[in-house]
Short mmCIF file of C-alpha atoms and ligand atoms in Angstrom, two decimals:
data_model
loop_
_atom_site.label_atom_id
_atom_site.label_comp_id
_atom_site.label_asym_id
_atom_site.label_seq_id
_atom_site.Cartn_x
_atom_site.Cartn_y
_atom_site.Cartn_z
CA UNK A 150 -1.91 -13.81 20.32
CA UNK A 151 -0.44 -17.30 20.13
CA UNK A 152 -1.80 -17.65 16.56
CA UNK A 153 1.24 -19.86 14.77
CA UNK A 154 0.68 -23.15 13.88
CA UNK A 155 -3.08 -23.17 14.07
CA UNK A 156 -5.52 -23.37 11.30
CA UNK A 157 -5.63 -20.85 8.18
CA UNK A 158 -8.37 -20.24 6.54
CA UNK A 159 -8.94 -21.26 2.80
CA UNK A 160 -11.32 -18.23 2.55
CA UNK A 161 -8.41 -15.36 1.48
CA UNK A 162 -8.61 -14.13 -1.89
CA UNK A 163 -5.10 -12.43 -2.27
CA UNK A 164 -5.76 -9.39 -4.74
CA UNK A 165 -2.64 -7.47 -3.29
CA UNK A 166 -0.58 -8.21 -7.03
CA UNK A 167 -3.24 -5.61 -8.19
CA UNK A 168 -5.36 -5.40 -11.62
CA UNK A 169 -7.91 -7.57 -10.38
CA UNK A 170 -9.70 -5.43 -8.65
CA UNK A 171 -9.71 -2.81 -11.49
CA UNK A 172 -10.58 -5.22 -14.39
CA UNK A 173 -14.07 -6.38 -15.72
CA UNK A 174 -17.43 -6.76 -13.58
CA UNK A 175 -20.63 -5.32 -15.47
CA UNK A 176 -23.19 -3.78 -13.12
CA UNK A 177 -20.68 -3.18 -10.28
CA UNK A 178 -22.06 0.18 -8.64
CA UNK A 179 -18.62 2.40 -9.01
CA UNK A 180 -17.90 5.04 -6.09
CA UNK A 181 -16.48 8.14 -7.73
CA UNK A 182 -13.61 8.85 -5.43
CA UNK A 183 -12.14 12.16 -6.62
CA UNK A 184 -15.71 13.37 -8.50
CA UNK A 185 -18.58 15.24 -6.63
CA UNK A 186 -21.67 13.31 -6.00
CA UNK A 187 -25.16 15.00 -4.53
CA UNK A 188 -26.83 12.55 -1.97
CA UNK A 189 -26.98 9.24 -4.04
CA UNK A 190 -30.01 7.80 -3.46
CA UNK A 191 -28.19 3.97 -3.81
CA UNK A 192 -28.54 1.56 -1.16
CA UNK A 193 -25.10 0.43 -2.06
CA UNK A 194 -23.94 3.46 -1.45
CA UNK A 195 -24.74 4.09 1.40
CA UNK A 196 -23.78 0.83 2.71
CA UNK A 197 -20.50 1.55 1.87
CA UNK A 198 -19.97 4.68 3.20
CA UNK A 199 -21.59 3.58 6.29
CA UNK A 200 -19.15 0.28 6.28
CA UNK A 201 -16.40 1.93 4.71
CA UNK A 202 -13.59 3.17 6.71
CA UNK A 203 -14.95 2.16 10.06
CA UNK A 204 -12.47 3.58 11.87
CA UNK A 205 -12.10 7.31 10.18
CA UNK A 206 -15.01 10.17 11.57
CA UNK A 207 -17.18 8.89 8.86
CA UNK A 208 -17.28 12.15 6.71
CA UNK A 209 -19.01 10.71 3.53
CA UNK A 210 -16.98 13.42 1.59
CA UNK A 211 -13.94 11.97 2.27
CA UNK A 212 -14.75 9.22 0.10
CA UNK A 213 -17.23 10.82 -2.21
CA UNK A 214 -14.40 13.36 -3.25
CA UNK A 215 -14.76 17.05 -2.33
CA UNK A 216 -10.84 16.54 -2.27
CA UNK A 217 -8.52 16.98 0.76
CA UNK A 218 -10.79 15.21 2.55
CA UNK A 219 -8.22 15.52 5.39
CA UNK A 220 -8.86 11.41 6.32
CA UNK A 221 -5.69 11.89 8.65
CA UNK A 222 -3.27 13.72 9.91
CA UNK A 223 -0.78 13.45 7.29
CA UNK A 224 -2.46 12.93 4.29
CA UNK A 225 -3.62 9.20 3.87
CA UNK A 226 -3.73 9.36 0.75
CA UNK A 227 -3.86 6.34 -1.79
CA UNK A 228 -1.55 4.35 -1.76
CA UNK A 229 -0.03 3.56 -5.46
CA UNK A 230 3.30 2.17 -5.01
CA UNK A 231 1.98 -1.37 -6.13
CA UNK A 232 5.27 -3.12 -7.86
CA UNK A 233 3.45 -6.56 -7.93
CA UNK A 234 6.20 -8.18 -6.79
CA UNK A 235 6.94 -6.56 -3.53
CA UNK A 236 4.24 -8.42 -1.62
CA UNK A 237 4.90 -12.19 -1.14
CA UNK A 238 2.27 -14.58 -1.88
CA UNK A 239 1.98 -16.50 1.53
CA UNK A 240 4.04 -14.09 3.83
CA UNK A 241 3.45 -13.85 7.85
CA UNK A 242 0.74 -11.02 7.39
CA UNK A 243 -1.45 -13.00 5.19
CA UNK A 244 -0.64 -16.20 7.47
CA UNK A 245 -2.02 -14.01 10.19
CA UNK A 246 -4.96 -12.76 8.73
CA UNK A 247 -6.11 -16.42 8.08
CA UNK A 248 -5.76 -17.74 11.53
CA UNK A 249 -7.54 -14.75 12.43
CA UNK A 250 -10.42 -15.72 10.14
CA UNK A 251 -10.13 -19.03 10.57
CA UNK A 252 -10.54 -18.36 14.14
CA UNK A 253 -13.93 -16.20 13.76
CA UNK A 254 -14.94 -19.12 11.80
CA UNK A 255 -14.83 -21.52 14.06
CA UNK A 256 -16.57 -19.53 16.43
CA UNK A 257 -19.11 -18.16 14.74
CA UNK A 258 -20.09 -21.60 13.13
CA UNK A 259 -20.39 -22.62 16.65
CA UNK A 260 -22.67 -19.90 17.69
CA UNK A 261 -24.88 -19.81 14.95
CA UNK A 262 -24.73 -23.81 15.71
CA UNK A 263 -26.57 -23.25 19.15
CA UNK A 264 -29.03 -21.69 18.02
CA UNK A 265 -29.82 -23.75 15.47
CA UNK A 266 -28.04 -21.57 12.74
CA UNK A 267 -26.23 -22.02 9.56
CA UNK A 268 -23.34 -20.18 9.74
CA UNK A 269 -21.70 -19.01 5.87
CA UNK A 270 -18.00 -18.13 5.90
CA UNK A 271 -17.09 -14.54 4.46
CA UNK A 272 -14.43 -14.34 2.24
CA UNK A 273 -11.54 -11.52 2.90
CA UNK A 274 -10.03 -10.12 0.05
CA UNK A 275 -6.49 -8.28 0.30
CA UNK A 276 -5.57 -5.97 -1.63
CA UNK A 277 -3.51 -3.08 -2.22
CA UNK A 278 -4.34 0.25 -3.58
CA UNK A 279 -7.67 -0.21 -4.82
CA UNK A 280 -10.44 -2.37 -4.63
CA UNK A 281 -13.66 -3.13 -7.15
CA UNK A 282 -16.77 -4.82 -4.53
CA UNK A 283 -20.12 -5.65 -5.03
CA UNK A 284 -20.39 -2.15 -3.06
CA UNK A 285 -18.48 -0.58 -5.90
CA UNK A 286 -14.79 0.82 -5.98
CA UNK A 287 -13.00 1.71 -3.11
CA UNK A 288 -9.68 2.53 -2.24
CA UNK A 289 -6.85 2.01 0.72
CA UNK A 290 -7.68 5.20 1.73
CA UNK A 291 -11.04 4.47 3.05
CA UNK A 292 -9.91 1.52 5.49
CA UNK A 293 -11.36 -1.78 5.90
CA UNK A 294 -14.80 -2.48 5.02
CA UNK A 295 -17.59 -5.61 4.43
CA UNK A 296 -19.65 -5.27 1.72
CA UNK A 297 -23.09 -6.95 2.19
CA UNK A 298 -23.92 -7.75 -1.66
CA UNK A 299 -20.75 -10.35 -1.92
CA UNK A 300 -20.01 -11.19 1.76
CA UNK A 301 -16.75 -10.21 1.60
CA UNK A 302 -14.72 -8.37 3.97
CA UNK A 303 -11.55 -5.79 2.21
CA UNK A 304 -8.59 -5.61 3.77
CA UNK A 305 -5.62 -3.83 2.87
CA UNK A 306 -3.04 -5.14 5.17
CA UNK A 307 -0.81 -1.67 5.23
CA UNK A 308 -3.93 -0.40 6.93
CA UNK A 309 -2.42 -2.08 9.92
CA UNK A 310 0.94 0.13 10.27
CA UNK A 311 -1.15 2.96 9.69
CA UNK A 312 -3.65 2.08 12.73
CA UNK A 313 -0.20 1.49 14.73
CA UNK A 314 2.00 4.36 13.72
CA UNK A 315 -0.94 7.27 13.12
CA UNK A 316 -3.48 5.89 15.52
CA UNK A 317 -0.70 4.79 18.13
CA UNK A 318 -2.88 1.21 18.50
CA UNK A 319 -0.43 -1.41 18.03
CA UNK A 320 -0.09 -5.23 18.52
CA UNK A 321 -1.82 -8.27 17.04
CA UNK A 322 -4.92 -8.26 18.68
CA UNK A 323 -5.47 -4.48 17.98
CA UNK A 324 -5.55 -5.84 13.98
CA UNK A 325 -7.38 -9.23 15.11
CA UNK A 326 -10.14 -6.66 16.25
CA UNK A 327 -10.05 -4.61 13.09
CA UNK A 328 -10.80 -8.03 11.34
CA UNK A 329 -13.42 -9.24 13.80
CA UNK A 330 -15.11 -6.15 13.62
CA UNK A 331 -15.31 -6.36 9.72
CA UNK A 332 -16.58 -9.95 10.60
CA UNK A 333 -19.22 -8.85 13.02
CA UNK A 334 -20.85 -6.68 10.17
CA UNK A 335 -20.73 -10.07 8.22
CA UNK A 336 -22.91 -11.26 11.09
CA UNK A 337 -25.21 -8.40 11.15
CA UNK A 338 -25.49 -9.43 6.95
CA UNK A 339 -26.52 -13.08 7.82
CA UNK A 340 -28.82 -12.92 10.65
CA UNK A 341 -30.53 -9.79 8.64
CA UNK A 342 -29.80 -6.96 11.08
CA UNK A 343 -27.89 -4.82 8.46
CA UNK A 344 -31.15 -5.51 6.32
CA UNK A 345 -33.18 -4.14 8.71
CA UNK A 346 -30.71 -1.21 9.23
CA UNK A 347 -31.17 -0.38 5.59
CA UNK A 348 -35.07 0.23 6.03
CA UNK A 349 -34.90 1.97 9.24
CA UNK A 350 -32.24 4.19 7.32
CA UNK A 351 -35.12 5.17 4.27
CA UNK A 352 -36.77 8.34 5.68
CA UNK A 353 -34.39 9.22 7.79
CA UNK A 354 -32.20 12.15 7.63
CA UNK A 355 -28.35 12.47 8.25
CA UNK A 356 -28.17 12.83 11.83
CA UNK A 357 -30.99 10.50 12.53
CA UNK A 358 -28.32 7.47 9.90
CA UNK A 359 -25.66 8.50 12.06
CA UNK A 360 -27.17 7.70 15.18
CA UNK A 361 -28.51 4.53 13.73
CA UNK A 362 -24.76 4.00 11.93
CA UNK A 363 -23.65 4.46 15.26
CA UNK A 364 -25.85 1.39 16.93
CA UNK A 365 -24.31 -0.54 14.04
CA UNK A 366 -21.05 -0.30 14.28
CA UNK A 367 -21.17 -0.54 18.30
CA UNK A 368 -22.85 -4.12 17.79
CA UNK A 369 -19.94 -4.83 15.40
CA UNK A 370 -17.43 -4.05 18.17
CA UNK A 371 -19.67 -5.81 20.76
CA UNK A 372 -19.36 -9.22 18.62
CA UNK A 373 -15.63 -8.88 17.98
CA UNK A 374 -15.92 -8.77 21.39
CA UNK A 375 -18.12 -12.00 21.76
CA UNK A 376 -15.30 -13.72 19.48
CA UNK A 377 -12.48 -12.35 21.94
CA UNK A 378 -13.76 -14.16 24.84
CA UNK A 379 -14.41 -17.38 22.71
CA UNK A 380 -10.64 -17.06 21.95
CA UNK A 381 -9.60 -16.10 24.97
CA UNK A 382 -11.13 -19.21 26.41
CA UNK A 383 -8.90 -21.71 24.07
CA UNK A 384 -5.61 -20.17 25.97
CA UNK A 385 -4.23 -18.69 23.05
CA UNK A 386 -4.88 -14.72 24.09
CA UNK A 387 -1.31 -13.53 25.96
CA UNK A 388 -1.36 -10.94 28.73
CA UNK A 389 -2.19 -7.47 26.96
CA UNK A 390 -3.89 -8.58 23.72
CA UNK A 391 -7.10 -7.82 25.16
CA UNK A 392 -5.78 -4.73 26.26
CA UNK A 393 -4.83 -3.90 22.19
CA UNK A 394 -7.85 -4.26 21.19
CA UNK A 395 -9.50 -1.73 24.14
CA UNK A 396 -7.06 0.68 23.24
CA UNK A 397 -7.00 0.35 19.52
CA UNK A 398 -11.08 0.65 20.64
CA UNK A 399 -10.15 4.11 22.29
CA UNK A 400 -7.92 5.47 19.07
CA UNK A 401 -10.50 5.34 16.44
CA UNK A 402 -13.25 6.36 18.31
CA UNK A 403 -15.15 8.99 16.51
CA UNK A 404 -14.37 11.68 19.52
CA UNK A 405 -10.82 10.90 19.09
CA UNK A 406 -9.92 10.77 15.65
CA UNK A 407 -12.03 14.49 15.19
CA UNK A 408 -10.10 15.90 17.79
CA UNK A 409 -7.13 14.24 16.46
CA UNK A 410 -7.35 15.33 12.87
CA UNK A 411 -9.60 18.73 13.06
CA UNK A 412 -9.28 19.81 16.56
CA UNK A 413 -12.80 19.68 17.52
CA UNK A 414 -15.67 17.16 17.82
CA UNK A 415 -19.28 17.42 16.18
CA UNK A 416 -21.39 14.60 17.88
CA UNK A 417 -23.71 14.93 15.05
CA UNK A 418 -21.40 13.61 12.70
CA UNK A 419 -20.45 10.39 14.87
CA UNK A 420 -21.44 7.25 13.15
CA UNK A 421 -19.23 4.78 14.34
CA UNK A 422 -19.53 5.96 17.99
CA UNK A 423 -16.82 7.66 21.25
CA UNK A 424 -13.75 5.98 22.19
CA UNK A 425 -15.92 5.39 25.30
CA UNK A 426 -18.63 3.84 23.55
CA UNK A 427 -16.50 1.60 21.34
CA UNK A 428 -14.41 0.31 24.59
CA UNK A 429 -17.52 -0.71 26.09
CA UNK A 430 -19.57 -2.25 23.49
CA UNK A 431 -16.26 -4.18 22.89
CA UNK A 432 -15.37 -5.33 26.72
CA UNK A 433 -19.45 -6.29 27.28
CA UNK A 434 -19.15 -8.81 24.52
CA UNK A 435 -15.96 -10.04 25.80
CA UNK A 436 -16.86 -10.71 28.82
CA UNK A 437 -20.31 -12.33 28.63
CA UNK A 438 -19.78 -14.05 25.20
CA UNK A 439 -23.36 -13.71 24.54
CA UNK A 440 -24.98 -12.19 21.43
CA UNK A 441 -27.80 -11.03 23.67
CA UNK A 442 -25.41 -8.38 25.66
CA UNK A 443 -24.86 -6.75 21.99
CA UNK A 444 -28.36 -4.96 21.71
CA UNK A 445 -27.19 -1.79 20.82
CA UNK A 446 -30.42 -1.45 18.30
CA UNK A 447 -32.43 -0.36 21.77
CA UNK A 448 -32.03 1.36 24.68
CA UNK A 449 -29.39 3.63 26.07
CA UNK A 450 -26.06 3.01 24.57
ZN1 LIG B 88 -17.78 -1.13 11.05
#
């Protein structure tokens, strides 16, 4: 992606030097990570774990505690080395994640613009290690995520050599599609389908939410699509980005990663949908550009 030298976002709220995202916040709804919890009942919660770690086989435990949790191959554990000085406050990554942003910004403001939207910016924290959200606590472990209740998307940037050297899904655009797929649930957020997602979820039972988690996070991947082929058309995508995202599109879907890290697949337990599934929703958006090819909410998918 021929990112340099374009615009960066002002929207980055750099949290890597740690401590801020332990500190303060009354009535922050705190995930447990490392305690038990029965079936929370918390909306927050659940969004969350649904939003949280879009990319792993969405086993709730694996956040919730139960231990091992067995995220990846490997361990994926936190990650604690956090010196505070080993991260540089306006180093390439960070410059990259802006443009990035910057880039769904423009494009989404200019969507939303035609039809006859507002279009908010999210903000994207990065940090390191640990996180505290409006969603409550989370940590590296669990991958990116958006938290509806502050509109912010939570990045931790070493997230990206794990996608390329567990996942095998390398390249620029493979992480530009990590963030606009964080972004698309941002879009969900403001044009009210994740609230409508939330009370289709009451009622339901597990493998009914992970079908409907599944529809979810397709649409996600369909707009990161959308906002590929908006990008593509300014002439700054280079031969094979497109490519990195469709493959880093094949690595984390839900098919994949089981049979990667247990050996076996349970379909019932998909919630962020097949390899096949992701790779489509992804290239339909892409090549249309239009919102109204990402109806994943419906129909056969
Ligand atoms: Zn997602």
């Amino acid at each position: 992606m021929l990112w340099r030298g374009r615009r960066q976002s002002d929207n980055i709220e750099d949290d890597r030097s740690g401590g801020g995202g332990l500190g303060g916040g009354g009535g922050q709804f705190r995930i447990p990570i490392g305690g038990r919890t029965g079936g929370g009942g918390s909306i927050f919660l659940v969004i969350l774990v649904v939003l949280a770690g879009w990319y792993f086989g969405f086993d709730p435990s694996t956040i919730l505690g139960g231990g091992g949790g067995g995220l990846a191959p490997g361990g994926g554990g936190q990650i604690t080395e956090d010196s505070g000085s080993a991260t540089p406050a306006n180093d390439e990554m960070k410059q990259f994640v802006a443009t990035v942003l910057a880039e769904t910004e423009d494009t989404w403001t200019g969507i939303f613009k035609s039809q006859g939207l507002t279009y908010e910016d999210p903000k994207l924290v990065l940090f390191s290690g640990q996180i505290r959200s409006a969603c409550g606590s989370a940590s590296s472990a669990a991958g990116p995520f958006y938290c509806p209740g502050d509109h912010k998307v939570y990045l931790d940037t070493t997230f990206f050599q794990q996608l390329d050297q567990q996942f095998g899904a390398s390249g620029d655009f493979a992480q530009a599609y990590v963030i606009a797929h964080e972004v698309g649930h941002h879009v969900q957020n403001l044009t009210g389908i994740m609230s409508k997602f939330n009370q289709m979820r009451q009622g339901m039972d597990q493998a009914e939410a992970n079908q409907m988690s599944v529809r979810i996070e397709l649409q996600a991947d369909c707009f990161a699509g959308v906002w590929a082929h908006f990008t593509g058309q300014k002439g700054i995508l280079e031969q094979g980005d497109f490519e990195e995202a469709l493959n880093a599109a094949q690595k984390i879907g839900d098919d994949t990663l089981q049979k990667k890290t247990q050996g076996y697949v349970v379909p019932e337990s998909f919630n962020h949908g097949t390899s096949q599934q992701r790779q489509t929703w992804l290239a339909r958006g892409y090549k249309s550009g239009k919102l109204s090819d990402c109806n994943t909410l419906s129909g056969p998918i």
